[in-house]
Structure formats: C-alpha cells, structure tokens
Short mmCIF file of C-alpha atoms and ligand atoms in Angstrom, two decimals:
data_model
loop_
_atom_site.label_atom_id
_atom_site.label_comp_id
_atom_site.label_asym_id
_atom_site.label_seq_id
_atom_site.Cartn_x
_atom_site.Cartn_y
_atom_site.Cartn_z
CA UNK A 1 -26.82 -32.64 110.66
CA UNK A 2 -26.70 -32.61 107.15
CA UNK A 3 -25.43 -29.57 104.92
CA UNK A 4 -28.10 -27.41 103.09
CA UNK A 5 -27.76 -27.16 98.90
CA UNK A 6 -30.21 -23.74 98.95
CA UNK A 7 -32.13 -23.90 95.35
CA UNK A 8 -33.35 -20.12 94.28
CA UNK A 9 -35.07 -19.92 91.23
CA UNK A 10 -37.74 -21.56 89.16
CA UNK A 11 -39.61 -23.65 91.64
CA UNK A 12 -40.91 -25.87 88.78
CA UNK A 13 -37.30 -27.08 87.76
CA UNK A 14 -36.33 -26.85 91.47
CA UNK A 15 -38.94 -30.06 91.73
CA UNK A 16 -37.48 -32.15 89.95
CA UNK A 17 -33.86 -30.65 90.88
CA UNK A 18 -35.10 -31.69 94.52
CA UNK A 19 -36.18 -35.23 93.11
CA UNK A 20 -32.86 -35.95 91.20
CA UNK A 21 -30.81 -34.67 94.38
CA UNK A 22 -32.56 -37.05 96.55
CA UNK A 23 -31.55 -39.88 94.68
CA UNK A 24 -28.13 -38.79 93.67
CA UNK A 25 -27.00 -36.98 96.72
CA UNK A 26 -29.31 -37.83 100.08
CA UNK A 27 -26.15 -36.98 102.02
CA UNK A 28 -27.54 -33.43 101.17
CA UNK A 29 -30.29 -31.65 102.60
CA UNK A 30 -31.96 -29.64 99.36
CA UNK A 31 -33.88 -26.90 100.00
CA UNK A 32 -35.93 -25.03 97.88
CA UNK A 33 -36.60 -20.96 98.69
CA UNK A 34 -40.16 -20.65 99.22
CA UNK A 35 -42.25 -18.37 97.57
CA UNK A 36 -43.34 -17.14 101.00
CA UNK A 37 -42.40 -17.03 104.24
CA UNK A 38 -38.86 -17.46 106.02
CA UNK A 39 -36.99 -20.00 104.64
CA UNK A 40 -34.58 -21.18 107.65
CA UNK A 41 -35.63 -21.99 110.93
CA UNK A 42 -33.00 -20.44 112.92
CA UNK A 43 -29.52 -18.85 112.77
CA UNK A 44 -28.41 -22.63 113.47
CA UNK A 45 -30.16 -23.85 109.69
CA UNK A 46 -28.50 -20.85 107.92
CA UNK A 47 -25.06 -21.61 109.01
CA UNK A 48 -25.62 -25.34 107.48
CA UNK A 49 -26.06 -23.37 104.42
CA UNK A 50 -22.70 -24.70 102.35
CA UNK A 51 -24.23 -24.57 98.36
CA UNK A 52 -26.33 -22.36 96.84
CA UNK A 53 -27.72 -22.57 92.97
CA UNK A 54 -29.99 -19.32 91.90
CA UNK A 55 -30.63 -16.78 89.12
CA UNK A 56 -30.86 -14.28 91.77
CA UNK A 57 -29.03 -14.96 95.14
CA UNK A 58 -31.31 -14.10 98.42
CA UNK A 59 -30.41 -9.92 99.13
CA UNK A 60 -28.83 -10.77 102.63
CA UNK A 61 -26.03 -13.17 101.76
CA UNK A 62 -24.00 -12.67 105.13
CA UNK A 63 -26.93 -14.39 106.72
CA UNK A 64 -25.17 -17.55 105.52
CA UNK A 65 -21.81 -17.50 106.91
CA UNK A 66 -20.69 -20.62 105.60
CA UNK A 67 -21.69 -20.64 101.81
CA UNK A 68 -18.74 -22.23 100.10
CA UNK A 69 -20.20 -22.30 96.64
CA UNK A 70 -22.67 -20.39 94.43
CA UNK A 71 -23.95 -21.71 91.31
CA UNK A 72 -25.87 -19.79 88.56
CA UNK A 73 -28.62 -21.75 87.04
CA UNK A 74 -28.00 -20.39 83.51
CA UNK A 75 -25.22 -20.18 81.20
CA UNK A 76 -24.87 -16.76 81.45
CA UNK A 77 -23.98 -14.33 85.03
CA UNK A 78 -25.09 -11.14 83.62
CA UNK A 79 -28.04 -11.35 85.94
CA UNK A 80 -26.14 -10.94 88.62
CA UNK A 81 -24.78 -8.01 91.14
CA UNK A 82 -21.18 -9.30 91.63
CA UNK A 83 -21.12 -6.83 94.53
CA UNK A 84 -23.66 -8.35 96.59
CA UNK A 85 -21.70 -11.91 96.48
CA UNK A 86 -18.85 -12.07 99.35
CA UNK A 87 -15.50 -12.15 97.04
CA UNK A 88 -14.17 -15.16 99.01
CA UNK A 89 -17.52 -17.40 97.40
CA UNK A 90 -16.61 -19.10 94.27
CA UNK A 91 -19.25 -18.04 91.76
CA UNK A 92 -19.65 -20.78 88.62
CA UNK A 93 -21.95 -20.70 85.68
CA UNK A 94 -23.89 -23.51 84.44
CA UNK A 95 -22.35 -25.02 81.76
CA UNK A 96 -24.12 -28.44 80.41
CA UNK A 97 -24.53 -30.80 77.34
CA UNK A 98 -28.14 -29.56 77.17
CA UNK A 99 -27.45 -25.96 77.09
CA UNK A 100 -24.68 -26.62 74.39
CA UNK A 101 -26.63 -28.97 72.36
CA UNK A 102 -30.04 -26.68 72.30
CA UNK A 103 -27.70 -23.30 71.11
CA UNK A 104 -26.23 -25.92 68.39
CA UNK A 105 -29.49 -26.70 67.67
CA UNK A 106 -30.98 -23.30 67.37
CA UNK A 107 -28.15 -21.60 65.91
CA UNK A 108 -28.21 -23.88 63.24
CA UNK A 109 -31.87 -23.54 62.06
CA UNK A 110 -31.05 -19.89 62.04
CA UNK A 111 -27.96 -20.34 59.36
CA UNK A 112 -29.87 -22.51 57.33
CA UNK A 113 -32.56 -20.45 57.28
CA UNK A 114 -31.34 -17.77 55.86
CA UNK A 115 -28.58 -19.49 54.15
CA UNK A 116 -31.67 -21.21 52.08
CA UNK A 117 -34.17 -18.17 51.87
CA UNK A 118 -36.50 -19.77 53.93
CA UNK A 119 -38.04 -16.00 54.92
CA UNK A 120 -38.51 -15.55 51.48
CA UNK A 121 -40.62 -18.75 50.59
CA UNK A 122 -42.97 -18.24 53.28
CA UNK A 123 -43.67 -14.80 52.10
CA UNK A 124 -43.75 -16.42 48.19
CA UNK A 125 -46.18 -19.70 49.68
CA UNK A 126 -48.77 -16.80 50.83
CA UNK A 127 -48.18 -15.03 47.37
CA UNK A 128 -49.21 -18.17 45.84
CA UNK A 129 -45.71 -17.48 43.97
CA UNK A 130 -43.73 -20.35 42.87
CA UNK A 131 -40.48 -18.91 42.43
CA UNK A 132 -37.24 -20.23 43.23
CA UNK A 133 -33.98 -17.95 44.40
CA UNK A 134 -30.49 -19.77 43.30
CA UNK A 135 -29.28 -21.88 45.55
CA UNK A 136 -25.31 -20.58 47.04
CA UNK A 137 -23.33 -23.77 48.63
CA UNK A 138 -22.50 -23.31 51.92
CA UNK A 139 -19.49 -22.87 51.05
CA UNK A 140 -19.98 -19.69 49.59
CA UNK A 141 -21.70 -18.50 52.59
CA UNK A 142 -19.19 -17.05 55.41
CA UNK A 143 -20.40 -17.26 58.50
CA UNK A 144 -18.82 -15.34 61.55
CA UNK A 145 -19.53 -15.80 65.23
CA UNK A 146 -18.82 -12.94 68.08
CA UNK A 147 -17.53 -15.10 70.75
CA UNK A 148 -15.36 -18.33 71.17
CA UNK A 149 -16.61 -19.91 73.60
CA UNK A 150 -18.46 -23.05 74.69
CA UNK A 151 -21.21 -22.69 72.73
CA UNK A 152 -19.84 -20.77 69.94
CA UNK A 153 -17.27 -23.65 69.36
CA UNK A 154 -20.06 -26.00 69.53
CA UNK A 155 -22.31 -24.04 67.06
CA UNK A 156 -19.16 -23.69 64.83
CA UNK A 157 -17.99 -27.52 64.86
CA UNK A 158 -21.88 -28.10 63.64
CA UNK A 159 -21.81 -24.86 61.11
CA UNK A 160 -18.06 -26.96 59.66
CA UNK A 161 -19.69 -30.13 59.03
CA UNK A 162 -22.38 -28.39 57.24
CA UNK A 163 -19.69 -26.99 55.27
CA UNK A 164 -20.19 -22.96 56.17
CA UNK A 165 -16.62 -20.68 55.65
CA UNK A 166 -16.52 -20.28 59.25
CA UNK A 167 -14.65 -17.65 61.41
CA UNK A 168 -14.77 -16.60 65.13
CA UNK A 169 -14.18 -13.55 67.36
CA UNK A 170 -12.91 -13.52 70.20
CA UNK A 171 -11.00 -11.12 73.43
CA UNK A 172 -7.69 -14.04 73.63
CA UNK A 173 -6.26 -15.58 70.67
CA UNK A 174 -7.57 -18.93 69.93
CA UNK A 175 -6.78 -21.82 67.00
CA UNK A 176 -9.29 -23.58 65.87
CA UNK A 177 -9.56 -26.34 63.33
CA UNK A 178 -11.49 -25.35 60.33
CA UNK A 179 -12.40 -21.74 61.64
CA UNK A 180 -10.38 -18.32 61.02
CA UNK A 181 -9.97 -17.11 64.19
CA UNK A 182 -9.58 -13.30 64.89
CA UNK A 183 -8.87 -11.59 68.75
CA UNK A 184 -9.49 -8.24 70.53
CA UNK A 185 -10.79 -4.89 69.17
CA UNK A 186 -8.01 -4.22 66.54
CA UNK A 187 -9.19 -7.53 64.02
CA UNK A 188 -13.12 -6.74 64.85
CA UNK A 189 -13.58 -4.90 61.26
CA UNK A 190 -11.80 -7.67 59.52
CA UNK A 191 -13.38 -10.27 60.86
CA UNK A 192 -17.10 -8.84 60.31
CA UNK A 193 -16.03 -7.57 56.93
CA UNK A 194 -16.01 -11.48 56.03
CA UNK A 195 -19.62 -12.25 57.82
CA UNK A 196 -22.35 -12.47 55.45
CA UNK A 197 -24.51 -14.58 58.82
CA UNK A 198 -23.11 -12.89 62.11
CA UNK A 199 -24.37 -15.38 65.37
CA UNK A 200 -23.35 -12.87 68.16
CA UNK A 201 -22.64 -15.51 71.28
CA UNK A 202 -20.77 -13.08 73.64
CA UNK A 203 -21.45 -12.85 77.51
CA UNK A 204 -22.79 -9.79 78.29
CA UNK A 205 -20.64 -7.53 80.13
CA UNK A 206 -19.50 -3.38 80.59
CA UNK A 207 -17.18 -4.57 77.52
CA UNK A 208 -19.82 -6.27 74.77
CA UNK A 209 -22.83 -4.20 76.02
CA UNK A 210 -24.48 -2.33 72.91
CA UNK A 211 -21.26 -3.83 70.92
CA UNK A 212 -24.36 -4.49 68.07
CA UNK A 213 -24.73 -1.20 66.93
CA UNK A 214 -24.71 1.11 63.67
CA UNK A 215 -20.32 1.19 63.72
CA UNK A 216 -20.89 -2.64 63.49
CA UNK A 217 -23.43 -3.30 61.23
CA UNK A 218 -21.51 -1.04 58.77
CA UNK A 219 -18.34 -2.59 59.10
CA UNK A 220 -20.40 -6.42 57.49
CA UNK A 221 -20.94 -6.73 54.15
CA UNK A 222 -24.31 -5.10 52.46
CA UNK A 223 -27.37 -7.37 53.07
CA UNK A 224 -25.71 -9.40 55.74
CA UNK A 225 -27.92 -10.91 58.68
CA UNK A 226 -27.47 -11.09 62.16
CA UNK A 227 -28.57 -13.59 64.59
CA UNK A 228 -28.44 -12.60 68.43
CA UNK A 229 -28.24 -15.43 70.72
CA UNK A 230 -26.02 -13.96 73.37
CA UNK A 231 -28.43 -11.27 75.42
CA UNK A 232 -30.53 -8.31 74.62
CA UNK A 233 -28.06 -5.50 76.04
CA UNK A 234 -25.86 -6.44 73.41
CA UNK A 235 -28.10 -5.13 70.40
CA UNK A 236 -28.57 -1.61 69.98
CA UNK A 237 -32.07 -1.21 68.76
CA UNK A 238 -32.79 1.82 66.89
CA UNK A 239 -29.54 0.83 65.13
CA UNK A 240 -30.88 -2.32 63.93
CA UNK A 241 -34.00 -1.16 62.76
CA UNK A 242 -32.34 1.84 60.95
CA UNK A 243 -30.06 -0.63 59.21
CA UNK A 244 -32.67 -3.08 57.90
CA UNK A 245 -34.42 -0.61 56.50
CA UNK A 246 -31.78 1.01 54.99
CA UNK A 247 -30.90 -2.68 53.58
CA UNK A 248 -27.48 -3.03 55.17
CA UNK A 249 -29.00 -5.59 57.14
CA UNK A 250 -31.30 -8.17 55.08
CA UNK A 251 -32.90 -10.06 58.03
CA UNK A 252 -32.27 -10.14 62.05
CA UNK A 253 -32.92 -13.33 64.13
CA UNK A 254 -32.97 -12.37 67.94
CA UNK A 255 -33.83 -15.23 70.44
CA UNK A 256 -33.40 -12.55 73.69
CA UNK A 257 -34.56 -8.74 73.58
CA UNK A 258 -34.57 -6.08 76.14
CA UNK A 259 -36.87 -5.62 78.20
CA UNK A 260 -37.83 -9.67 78.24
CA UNK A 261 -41.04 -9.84 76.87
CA UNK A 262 -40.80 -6.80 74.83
CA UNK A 263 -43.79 -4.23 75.05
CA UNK A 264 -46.72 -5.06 72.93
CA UNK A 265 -46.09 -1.81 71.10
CA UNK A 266 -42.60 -3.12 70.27
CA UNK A 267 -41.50 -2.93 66.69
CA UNK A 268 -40.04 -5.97 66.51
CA UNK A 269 -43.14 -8.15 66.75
CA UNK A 270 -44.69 -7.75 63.24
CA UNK A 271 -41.32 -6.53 61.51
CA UNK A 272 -40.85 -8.35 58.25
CA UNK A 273 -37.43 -9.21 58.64
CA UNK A 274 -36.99 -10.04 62.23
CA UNK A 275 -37.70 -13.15 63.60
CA UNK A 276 -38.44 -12.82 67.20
CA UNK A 277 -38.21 -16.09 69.28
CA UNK A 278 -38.73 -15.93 73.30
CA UNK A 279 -35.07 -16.63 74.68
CA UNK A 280 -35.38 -20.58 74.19
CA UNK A 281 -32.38 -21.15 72.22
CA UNK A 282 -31.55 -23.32 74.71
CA UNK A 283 -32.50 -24.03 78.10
CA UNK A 284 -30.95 -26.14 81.19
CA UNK A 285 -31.74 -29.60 81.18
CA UNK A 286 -32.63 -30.42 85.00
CA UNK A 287 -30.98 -33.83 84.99
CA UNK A 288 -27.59 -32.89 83.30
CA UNK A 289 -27.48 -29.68 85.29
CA UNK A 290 -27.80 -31.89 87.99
CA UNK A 291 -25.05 -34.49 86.99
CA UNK A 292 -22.61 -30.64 86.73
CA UNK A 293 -23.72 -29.46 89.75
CA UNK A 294 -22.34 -32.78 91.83
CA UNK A 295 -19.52 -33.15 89.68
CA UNK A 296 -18.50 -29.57 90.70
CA UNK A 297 -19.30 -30.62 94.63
CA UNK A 298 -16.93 -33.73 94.19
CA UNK A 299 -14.66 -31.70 92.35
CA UNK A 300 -14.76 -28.61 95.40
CA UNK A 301 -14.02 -31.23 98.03
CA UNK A 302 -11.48 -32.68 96.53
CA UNK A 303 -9.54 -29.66 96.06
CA UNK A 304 -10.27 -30.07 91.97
CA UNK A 305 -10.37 -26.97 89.50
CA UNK A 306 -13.92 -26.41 89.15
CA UNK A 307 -16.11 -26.28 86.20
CA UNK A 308 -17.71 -23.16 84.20
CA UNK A 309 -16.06 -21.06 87.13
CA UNK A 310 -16.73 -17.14 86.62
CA UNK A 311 -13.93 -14.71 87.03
CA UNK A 312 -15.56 -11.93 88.00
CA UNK A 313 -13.11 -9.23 86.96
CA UNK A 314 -13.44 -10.14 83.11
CA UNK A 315 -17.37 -10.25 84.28
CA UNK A 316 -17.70 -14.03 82.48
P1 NDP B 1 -18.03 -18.50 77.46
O1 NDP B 1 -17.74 -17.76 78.70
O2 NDP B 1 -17.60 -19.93 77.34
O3 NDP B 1 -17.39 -17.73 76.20
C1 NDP B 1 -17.48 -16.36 76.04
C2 NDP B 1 -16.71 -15.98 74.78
O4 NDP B 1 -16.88 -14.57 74.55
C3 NDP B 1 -15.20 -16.23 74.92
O5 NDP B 1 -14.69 -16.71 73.71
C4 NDP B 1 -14.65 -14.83 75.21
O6 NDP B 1 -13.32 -14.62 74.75
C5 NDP B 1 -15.59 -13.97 74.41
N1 NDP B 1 -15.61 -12.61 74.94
C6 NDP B 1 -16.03 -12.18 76.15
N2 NDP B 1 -15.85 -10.85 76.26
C7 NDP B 1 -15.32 -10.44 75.09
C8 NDP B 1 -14.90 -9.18 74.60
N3 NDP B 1 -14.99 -8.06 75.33
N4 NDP B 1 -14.38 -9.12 73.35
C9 NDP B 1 -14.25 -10.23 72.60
N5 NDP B 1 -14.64 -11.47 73.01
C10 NDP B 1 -15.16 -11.56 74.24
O7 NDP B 1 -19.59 -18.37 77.20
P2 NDP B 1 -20.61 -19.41 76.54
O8 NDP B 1 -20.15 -19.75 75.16
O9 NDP B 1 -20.89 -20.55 77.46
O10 NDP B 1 -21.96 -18.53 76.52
C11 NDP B 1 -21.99 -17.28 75.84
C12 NDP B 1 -23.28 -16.53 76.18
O11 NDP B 1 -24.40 -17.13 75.54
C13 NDP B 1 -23.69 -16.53 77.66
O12 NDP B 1 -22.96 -15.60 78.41
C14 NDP B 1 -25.15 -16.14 77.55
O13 NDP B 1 -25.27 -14.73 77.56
C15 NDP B 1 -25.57 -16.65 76.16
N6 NDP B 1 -26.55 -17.74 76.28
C16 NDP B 1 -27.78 -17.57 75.69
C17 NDP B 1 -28.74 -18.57 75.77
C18 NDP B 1 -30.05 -18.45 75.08
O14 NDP B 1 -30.92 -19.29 75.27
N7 NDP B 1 -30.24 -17.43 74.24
C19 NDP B 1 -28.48 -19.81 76.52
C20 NDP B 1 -27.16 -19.90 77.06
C21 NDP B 1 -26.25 -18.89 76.96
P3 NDP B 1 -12.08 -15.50 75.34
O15 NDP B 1 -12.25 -16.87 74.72
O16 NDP B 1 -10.89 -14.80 74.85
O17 NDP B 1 -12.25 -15.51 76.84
#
C-alpha cells in the first residue's frame, strides 16, 4: 500500500499539485481533502497518512497517527494554531523561487514608484497638468527593510542593483554585502531614522504584531512611505491613517490588510495615498512548490536538514 501525501487547501492548485505529483512521485498516493464528505475510508487509510501540505491542518490531527511531515502551502505560518500540531511533527514553510521572485517583483514596483512620483503623475495626467517633480538618484533615496530574510534579501539584492542606499532590520545580527545591517530592538530607531521607503517583510508573530504603529512611524524621517508586504496584524491602522494625514507619512502601499478583504466601508479603499493591492505580492507557483515539496521528502528520508523548517518557539 502506498503512503498518503494529504493536500488541504485550495482545491484549484491542489489539481494541478495532484497532476505534477503523479508524474513526479506515483510512488505516492495524493489525496486531496474534499470539500465534503469523509475523506479516509477507514482507520486503516488514515494511518497511511505520512505527509500533509495545508493552510489549515484538518481539527483532529491524532486521527493520523503516523504524519511525519506537515507542510504549509504559503510562505508564511501565522495562519496556523501551533497548539493543535503534535510537537513531535516537523512543521516547514513553503519557501520557493516563485514566491521569492513575485515579492522581488512587487516590492520593486513599489520603490520605484514612489521613488519616481508615480502617485503624483497620475493625479497631474487627470489634472491635465504637465508638471514635472525633480528627479532624486536612487542613490539619494534610503531604503530600509523590517526583516532579513528570504525575501527581504532577495528584494534588497534587486533594490542594490538599482542602486537604492539600502539597510535591513533584523532580530540576529546579519552582514550583508551592500546593505547596513541593524539587529534587535535597541538599533530599531536608528535604523528607521535612515528609511525614507520602509518595505516591512517580517513574519508575523506575538513579537512583530502591531510593530507598525504611531512610536514607529515617528521614529522615520517626515514624509517617509511605507510599504507592507509582510501581513496585516503588523500595521496598526488608526495609526497609519493619523500619520498620513498629519504628513509624517507621504504615501502607504499595503499588499495584505486585516480583515482580508477589508469591509466595503473601509477607509483604505478610496484613500489618496494608499495603494491597496489584494495580497498578490507573490503567490506559490504549483510546479516549483512542487519540485520543494519532494526535495524536502528526499531530504526527510535521507536523514537531510530540511528546507524552510519552522521553529515554532521563535513562531517563524
Ligand atoms: P524568513 O523567516 O526567511 O525571515 C524572517 C525575517 O524576519 C528574519 O530576518 C528574522 O530575523 C526577522 N524577524 C522575525 N521576527 C523578528 C523580530 N521580532 N524582530 C526583528 N526581526 C525579526 O521569512 P521570509 O522572508 O520568507 O518571509 C517573510 C514574511 O513575508 C512571511 O512570514 C509572510 O508573512 C510574508 N509574505 C507575504 C507574501 C505576500 O504575498 N504579501 C508572500 C510571502 C510571504 P532573523 O534573521 O534574525 O531570524
């Protein structure tokens, strides 16, 4: 009998997941949770249950006995209860080229936007105003990014070659070509005094939820901007709004809100200096998650350090 990879979550993406696992590893039987019904047999077809990849896990995990791995399908674990996950059950994140190479991507178009006024043209082009603002070089322009990690170094290596006075923030001390980098909560003021763009590209957790707030807009430079790509519990939003209009902030790019959509009431939707986008910064790319997914199988049988695994006591 063979052992069951359990898919849980988009049933779309699990398609073509089921499609790329058939060709790439028939030696597993892939499963994809219905949307109704019960979605094992018998006691016997949950206890061939070895892998499991979901945004949210099934609610009664001891029901499979022998799960040896759990994979989120997104970058991110915040979605998660860690206390519903037996502690023995290696938990890893998704971490792919698409994921990196769509935040690189989006992150991007968001520094150059407002590194080149774009806002402002598209409010002069329906003035009928032909009026240019002086153009800074980007090396004038210091951008600072809350978070070091995979994605933040890949934004950062693309914000470099663009030629951006880059710096990073991070909980453990890194070094990093090219890109001032500042650790923990005693060099947080220094390093946002020198943001004029702040890309905030944390995980969220207890620690970085709400860490977007009035103390830390106050602590940038007047008229900086802020671009959210990390999650909507890390923005505080009364405390954004009260800072763009009091000008402190110039302009706010947030790919992910909270709740996700936001109401239709919300303020953000027709505020002139917020551009809302619907958490698509970047998404997971079926056939690379894919390639991750049995890299980390291979890996887990032969006794190999695994990739994008979550320690769940830091909560990333
Ligand atoms: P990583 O786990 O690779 O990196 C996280 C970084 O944040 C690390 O540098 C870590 O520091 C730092 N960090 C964590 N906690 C703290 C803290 N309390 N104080 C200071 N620094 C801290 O994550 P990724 O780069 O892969 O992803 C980051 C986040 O991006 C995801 O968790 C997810 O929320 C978001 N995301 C958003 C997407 C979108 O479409 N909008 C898509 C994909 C991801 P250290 O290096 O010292 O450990």
């Amino acid at each position: 009998m063979r052992d069951i990879f359990l898919y849980k979550a988009d049933p779309v993406r699990g398609a073509e997941w089921a499609r790329l696992f058939a060709r790439h590893a028939p030696h597993l039987d892939f499963r994809i949770w219905p949307a109704t019904g019960a979605p094992f047999a018998d006691a016997a077809e949950e206890a061939r249950v070895r892998f499991l990849a979901a945004w949210q896990p099934p609610a009664d995990l001891a029901a499979l006995p022998n799960l040896e791995l759990i994979f989120s399908v997104g970058a991110g674990v915040d979605q998660l209860d860690f206390s519903t996950l037996p502690p023995h059950v290696p938990l890893l994140r998704m971490v792919e080229p698409g994921i990196v190479g769509g935040m690189v991507e989006y992150v991007s178009l968001a520094v150059l936007a407002i590194h080149r006024d774009w806002q402002s043209y598209a409010a002069r082009q329906r003035a009928r105003q032909w009026q240019a603002i002086r153009v800074l070089p980007a090396a004038s322009r210091r951008v600072g990014v809350l978070g070091l990690g995979s994605l933040a170094q890949a934004a950062l290596a693309q914000l470099r070659a663009f030629g951006f006075a880059c710096a990073g923030w991070s909980r453990s001390q890194h070094t990093i070509a090219g890109v001032d980098c500042y650790a923990g909560a005693q060099a947080l003021p220094a390093f946002l005094a020198r943001c004029d763009i702040l890309v905030c590209l944390l995980p969220l957790t207890p620690a970085t939820r709400g860490i977007l707030n009035a103390e830390l807009f106050a602590a940038l430079p007047r008229g900086a901007a802020l671009i959210n790509t990390g999650r909507g519990g890390h923005l505080v939003q009364d405390d954004l709004l009260a800072a763009l209009d009091s000008g402190q902030l110039a302009h706010a790019v947030l790919d992910v809100c909270e709740p996700e959509p936001p109401g239709p009431e919300h303020p953000f939707w027709d505020h002139p200096r917020i551009t809302l986008t619907p958490h698509v910064a970047s998404m997971t790319q079926p056939e690379m998650a894919v390639e991750v997914v049995l890299d980390n199988l291979r890996r887990h049988a032969e006794g190999l350090p695994l990739q994008g695994l979550v320690d769940r006591g830091r909560g990333y």
